[in-house]
Tab-separated table of C-alpha atoms and ligand atoms in Angstrom:
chain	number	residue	atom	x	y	z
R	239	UNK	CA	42.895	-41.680	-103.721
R	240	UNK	CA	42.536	-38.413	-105.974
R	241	UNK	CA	41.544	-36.593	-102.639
R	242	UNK	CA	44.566	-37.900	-100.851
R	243	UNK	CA	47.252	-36.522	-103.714
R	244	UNK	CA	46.018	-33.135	-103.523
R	245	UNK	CA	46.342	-33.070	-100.249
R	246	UNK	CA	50.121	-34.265	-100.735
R	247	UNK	CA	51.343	-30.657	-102.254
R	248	UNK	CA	49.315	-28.944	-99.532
R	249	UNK	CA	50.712	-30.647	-96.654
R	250	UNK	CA	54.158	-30.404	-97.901
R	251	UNK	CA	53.660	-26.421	-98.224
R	252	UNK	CA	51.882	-26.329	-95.230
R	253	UNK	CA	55.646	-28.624	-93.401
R	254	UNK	CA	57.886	-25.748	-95.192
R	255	UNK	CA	55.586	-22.800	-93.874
R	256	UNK	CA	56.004	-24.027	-90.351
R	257	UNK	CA	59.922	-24.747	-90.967
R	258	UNK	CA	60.104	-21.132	-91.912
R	259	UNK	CA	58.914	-20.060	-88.477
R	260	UNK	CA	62.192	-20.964	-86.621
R	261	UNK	CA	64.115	-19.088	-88.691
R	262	UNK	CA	64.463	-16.945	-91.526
R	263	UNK	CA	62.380	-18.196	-94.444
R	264	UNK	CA	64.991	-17.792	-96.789
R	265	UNK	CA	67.493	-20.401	-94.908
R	266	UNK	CA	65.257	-23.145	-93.301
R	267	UNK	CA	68.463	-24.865	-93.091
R	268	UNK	CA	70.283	-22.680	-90.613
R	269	UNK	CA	69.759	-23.196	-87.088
R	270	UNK	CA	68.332	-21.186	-84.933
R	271	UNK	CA	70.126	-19.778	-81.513
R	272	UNK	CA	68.106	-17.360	-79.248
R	273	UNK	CA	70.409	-15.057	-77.246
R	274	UNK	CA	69.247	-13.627	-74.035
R	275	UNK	CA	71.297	-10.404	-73.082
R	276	UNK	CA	72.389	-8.334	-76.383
R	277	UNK	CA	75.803	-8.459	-75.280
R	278	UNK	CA	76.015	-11.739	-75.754
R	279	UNK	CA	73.965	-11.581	-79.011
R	280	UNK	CA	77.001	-9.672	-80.152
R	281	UNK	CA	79.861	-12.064	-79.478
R	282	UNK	CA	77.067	-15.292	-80.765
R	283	UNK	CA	76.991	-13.080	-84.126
R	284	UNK	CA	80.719	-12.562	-84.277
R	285	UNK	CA	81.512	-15.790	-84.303
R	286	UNK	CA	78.929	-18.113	-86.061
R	287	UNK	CA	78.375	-15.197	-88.866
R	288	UNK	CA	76.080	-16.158	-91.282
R	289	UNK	CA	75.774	-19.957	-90.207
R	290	UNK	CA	72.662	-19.417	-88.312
R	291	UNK	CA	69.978	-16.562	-87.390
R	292	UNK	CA	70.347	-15.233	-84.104
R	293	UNK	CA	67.409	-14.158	-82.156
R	294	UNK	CA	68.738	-11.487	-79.610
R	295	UNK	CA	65.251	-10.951	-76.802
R	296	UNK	CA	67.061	-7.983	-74.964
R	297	UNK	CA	66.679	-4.768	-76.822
R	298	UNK	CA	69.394	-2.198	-77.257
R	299	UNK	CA	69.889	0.296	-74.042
R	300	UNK	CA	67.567	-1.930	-71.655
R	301	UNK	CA	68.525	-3.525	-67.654
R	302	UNK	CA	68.949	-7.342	-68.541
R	303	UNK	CA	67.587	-7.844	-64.911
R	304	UNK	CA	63.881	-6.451	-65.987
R	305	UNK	CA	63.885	-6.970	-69.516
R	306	UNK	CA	60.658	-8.725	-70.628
R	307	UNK	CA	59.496	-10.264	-73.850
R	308	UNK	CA	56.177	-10.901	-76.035
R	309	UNK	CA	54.402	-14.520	-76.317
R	310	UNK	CA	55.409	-14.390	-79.162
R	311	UNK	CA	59.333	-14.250	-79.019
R	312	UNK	CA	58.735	-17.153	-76.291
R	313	UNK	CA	57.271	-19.238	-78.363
R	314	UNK	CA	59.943	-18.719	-80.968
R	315	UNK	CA	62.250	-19.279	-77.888
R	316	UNK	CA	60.969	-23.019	-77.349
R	317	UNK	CA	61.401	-23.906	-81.611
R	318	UNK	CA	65.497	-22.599	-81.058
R	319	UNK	CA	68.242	-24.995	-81.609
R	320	UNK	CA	70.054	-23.509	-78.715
R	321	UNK	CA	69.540	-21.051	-76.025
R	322	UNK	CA	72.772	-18.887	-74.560
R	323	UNK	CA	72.320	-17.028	-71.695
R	324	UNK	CA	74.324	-15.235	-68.886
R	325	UNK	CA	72.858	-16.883	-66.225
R	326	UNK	CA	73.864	-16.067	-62.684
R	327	UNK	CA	70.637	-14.723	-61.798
R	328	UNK	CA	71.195	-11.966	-64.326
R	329	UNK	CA	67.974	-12.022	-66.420
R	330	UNK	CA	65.610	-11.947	-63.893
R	331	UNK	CA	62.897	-10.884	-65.956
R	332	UNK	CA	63.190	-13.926	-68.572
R	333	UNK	CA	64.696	-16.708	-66.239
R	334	UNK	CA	60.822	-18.582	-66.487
R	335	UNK	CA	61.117	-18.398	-70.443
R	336	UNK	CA	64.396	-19.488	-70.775
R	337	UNK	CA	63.672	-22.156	-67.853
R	338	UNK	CA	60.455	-23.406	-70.183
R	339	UNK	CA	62.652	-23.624	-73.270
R	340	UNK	CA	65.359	-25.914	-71.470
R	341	UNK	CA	62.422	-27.997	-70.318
R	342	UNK	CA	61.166	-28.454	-73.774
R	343	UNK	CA	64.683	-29.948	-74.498
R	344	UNK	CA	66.044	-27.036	-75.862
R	345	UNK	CA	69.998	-27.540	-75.383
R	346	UNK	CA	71.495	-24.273	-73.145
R	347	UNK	CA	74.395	-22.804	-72.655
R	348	UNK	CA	74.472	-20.528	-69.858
R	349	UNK	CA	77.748	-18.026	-69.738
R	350	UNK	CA	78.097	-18.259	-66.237
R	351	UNK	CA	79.048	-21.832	-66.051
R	352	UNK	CA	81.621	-21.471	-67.423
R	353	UNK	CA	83.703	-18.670	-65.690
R	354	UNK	CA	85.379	-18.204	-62.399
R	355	UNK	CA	82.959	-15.997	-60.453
R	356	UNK	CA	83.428	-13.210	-58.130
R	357	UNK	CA	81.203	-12.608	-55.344
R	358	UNK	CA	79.177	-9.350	-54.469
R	359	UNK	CA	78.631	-9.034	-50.524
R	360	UNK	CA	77.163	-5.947	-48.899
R	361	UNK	CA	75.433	-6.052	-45.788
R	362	UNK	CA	72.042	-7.798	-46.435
R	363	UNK	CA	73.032	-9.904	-49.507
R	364	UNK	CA	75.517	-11.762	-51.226
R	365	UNK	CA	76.109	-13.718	-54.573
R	366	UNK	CA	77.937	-14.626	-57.260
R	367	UNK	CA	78.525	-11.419	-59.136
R	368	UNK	CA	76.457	-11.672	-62.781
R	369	UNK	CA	78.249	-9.147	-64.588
R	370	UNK	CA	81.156	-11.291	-66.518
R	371	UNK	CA	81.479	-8.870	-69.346
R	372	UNK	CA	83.336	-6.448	-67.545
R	373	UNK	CA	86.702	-8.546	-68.074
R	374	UNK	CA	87.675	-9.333	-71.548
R	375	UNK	CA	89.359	-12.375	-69.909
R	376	UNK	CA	86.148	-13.829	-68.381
R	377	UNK	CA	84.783	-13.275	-71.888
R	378	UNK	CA	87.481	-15.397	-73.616
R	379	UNK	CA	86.507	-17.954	-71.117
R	380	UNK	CA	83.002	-17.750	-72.320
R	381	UNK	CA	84.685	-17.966	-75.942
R	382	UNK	CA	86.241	-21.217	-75.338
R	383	UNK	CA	83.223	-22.501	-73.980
R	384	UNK	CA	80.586	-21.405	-76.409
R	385	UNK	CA	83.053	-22.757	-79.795
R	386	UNK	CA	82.342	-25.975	-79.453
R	387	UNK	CA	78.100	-25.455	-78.373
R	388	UNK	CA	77.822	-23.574	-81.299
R	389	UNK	CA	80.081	-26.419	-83.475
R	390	UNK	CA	77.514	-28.840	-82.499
R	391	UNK	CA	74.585	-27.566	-84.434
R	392	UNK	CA	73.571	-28.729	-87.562
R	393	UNK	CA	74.792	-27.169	-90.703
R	394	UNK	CA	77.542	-25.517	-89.270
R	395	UNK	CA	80.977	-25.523	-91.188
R	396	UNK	CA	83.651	-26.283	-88.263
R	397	UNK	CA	86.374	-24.758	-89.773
R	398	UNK	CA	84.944	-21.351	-90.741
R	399	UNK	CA	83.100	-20.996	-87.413
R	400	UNK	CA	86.800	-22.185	-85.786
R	401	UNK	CA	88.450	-19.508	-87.977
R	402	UNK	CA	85.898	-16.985	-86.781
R	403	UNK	CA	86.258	-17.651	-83.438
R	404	UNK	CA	90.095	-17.138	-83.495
R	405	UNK	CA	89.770	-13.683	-84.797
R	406	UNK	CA	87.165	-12.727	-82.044
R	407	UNK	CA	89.649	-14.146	-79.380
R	408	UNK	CA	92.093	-12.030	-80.829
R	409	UNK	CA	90.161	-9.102	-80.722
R	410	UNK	CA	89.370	-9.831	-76.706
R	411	UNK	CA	93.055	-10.198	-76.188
R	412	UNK	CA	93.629	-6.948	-77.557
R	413	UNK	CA	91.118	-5.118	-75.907
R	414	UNK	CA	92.550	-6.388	-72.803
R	415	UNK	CA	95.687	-5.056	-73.797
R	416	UNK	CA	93.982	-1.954	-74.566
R	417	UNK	CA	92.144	-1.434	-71.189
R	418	UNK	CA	95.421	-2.548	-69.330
R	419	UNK	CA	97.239	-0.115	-71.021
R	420	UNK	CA	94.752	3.164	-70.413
R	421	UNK	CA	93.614	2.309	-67.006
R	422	UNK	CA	97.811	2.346	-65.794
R	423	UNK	CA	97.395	6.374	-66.643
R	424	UNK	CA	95.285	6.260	-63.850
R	425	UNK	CA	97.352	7.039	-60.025
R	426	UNK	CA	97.007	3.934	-58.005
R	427	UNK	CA	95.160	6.052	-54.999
R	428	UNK	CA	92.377	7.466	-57.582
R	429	UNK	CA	91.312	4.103	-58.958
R	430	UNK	CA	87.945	3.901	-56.766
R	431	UNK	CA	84.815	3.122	-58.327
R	432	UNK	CA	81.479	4.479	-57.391
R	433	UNK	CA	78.176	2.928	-59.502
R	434	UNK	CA	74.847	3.514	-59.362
R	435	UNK	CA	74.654	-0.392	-59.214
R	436	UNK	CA	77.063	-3.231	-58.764
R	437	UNK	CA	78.209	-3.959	-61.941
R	438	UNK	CA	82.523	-3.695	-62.123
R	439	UNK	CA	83.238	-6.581	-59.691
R	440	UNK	CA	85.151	-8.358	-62.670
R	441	UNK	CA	86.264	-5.275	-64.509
R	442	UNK	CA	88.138	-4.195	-60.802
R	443	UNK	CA	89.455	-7.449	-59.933
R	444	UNK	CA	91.380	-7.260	-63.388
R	445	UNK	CA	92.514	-4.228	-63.882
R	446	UNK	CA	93.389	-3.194	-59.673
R	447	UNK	CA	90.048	-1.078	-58.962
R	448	UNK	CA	88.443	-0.529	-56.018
R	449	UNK	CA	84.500	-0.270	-55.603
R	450	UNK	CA	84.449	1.869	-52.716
R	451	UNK	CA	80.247	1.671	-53.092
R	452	UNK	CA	77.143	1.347	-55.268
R	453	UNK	CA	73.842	3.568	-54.837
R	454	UNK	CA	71.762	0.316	-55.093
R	455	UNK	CA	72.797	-2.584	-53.116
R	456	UNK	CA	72.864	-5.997	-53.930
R	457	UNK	CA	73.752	-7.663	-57.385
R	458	UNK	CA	70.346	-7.072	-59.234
R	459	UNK	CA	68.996	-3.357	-60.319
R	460	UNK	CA	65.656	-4.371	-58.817
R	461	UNK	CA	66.778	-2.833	-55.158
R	462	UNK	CA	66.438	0.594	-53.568
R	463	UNK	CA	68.776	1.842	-51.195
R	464	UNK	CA	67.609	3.001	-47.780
R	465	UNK	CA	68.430	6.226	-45.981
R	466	UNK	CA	71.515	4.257	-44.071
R	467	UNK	CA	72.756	3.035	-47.576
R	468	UNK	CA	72.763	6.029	-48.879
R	469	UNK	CA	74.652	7.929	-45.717
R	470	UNK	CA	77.060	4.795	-45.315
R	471	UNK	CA	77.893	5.470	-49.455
R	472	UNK	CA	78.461	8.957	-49.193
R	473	UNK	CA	80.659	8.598	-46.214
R	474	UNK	CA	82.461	6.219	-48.115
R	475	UNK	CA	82.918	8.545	-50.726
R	476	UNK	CA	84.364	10.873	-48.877
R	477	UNK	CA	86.932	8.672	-46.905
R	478	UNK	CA	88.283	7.199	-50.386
R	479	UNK	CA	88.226	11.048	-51.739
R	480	UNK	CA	86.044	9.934	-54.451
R	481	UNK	CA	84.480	12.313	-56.906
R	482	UNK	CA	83.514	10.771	-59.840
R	483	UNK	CA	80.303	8.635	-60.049
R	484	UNK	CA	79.288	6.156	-62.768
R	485	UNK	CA	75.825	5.780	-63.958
R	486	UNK	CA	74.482	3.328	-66.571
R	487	UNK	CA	72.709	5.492	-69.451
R	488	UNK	CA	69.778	2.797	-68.953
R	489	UNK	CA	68.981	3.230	-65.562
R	490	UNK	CA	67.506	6.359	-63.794
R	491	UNK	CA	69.887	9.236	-63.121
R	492	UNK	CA	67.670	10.545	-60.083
R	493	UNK	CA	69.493	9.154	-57.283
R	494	UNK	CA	72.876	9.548	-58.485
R	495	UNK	CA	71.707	13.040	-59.038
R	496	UNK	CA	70.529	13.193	-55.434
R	497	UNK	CA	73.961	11.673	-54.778
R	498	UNK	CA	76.011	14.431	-56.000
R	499	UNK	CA	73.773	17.164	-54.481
R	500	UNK	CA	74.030	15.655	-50.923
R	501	UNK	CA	77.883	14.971	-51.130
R	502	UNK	CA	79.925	18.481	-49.226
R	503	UNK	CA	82.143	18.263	-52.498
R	504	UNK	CA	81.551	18.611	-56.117
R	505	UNK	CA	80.364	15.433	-57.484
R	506	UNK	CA	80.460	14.658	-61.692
R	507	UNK	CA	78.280	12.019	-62.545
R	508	UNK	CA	79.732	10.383	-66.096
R	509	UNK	CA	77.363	7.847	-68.179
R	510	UNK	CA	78.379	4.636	-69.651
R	511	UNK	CA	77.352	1.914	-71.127
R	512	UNK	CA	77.667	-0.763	-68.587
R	513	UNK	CA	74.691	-3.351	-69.272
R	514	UNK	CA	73.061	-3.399	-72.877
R	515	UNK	CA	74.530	-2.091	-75.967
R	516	UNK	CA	73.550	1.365	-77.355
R	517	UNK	CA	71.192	0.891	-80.866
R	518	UNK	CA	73.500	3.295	-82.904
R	519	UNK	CA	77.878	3.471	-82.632
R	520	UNK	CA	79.480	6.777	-82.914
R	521	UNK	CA	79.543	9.438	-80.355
R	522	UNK	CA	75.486	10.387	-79.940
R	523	UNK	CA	73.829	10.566	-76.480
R	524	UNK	CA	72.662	7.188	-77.122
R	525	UNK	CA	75.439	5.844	-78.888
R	526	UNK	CA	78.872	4.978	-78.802
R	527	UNK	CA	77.924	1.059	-77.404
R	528	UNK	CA	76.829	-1.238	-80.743
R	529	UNK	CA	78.630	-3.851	-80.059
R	530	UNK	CA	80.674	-5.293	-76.934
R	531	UNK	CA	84.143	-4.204	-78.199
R	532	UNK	CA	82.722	-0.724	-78.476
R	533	UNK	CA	80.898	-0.124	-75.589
R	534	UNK	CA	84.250	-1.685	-73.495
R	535	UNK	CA	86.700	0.972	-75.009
R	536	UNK	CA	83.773	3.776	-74.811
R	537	UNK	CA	83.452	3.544	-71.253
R	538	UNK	CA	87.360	2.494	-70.367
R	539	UNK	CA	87.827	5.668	-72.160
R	540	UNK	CA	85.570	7.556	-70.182
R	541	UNK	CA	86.395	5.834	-66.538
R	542	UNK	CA	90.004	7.128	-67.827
R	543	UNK	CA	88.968	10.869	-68.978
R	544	UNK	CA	87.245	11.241	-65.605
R	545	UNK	CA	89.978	9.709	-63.240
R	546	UNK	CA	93.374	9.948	-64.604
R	547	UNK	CA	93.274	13.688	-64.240
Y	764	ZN	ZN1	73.377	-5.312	-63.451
């Protein structure tokens, strides 16, 4: 019997220790949401605030189609409360985590559900088109969709979290607005996209772009183009009078370099932000993306610098 009490305070420390491992240690009330892409780990943070710790896996100015993470971080994956993801084959790299989490009953919510998709078609492949941040509209979608998964946890105050959630729709309605308004300064006949991958499907279907070609084909970063692609892209180009490319700061400039050499005209090749976040805001090389609103108006301002002229 004496053995058995002290064991009492011991276990019970032992029950809190492990209850601190799903969260932070300081709240082992607040639930626990892992986030897969950082963009998303934005918008989650917006709008549940300080009602529960957010575990973002993707790091800042990394391809959510190769991203990877430790043991560890998976483990902490399959103790979350709920898992949000983009989904539509974007994270590539993480899919078997996140697919192991859901199996351990972890309850999901997966972006992609809960949008209207666009498709990406090129000669060998076709898809739904992952890239739903490109539209603030899609993104409000996502909004409406996410409120009440994110009302469901335990501990969460409804009201605030509702509150919050109306000021971040707000925000996507004006930076709608916002991107509606700059991208009419562009003429009609130079709003033609060039990429190094497929990423503005939704962003050009909003706002009246066309994507006259990618370097890499297919939906995913984890192609290469052949010899064909890249002759068929820069004939392309040249039909549609294009010279302006757009390369993600994340990926590899080499081939859009090789791109712009191999073009007859002058080629400028202008980075963005178009996948992960940036770790820093401001105006930096590797800045000027810390959170989703940001990086939106950093690049619409850019796309507009380099085309309205
Ligand atoms: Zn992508």
């Amino acid at each position: 019997m004496r053995a058995r009490h002290r064991l009492l305070p011991a276990l019970l420390t032992a029950t809190l220790l492990l209850g601190g491992c799903s969260g932070d240690a300081s709240a082992p009330d607040r639930p626990l949401i892992a986030v897969s892409t950082n963009i998303l780990g934005d918008v989650v943070r917006e709008v549940i605030g300080a009602q529960a710790d957010v575990l973002v896996l993707m790091p800042p100015g990394s391809d959510p189609h190769s991203f990877e993470i430790s043991a560890q971080e998976a483990a902490r994956l399959r103790g979350a409360d709920l898992l949000v993801s983009n989904g539509l084959g974007l994270e590539e790299g993480v899919q078997h985590h996140l697919d192991a989490a859901a199996a351990d009953g972890v309850p999901r919510f997966v972006a992609g559900d809960h949008v209207e998709t666009v498709a990406y078609t090129d000669d060998e492949m076709s898809g739904p088109d992952p890239h739903l941040w490109t539209d603030p509209r899609r993104m409000l979608q996502v909004l409406d969709a996410l409120e009440p998964a994110l009302a469901a946890l335990d501990a969460v105050d409804g009201p605030a979290l509702h509150a919050s959630a109306e000021t971040y729709r707000q925000e996507l309605r004006d930076l709608d607005a916002h991107l509606a308004e700059l991208f009419a300064t562009i003429p009609a006949s130079r709003r033609a996209l060039v990429t190094n991958h497929n990423v503005f499907g939704y962003l050009a279907q909003r706002y009246d772009f066309t994507v006259v070609g990618t370097v890499l084909p297919g939906g995913t970063t984890l192609a290469a183009p052949s010899a064909s692609d890249f002759d068929d892209l820069i004939q392309d180009m040249a039909t549609a009078s294009v010279d302006v490319v757009f390369a993600d700061v994340a990926q590899p400039e080499r081939l859009m370099r090789v791109l712009a050499d191999e073009a007859d005209v002058q080629v400028e090749v202008v980075p963005l932000f178009t996948e992960s976040l940036s770790a820093a805001t401001g105006t930096g090389e590797d800045s000027g993306a810390a959170t989703y609103l940001e990086m939106m108006r950093s690049n619409a301002d850019r796309i507009t610098a380099a085309l309205a002229s």
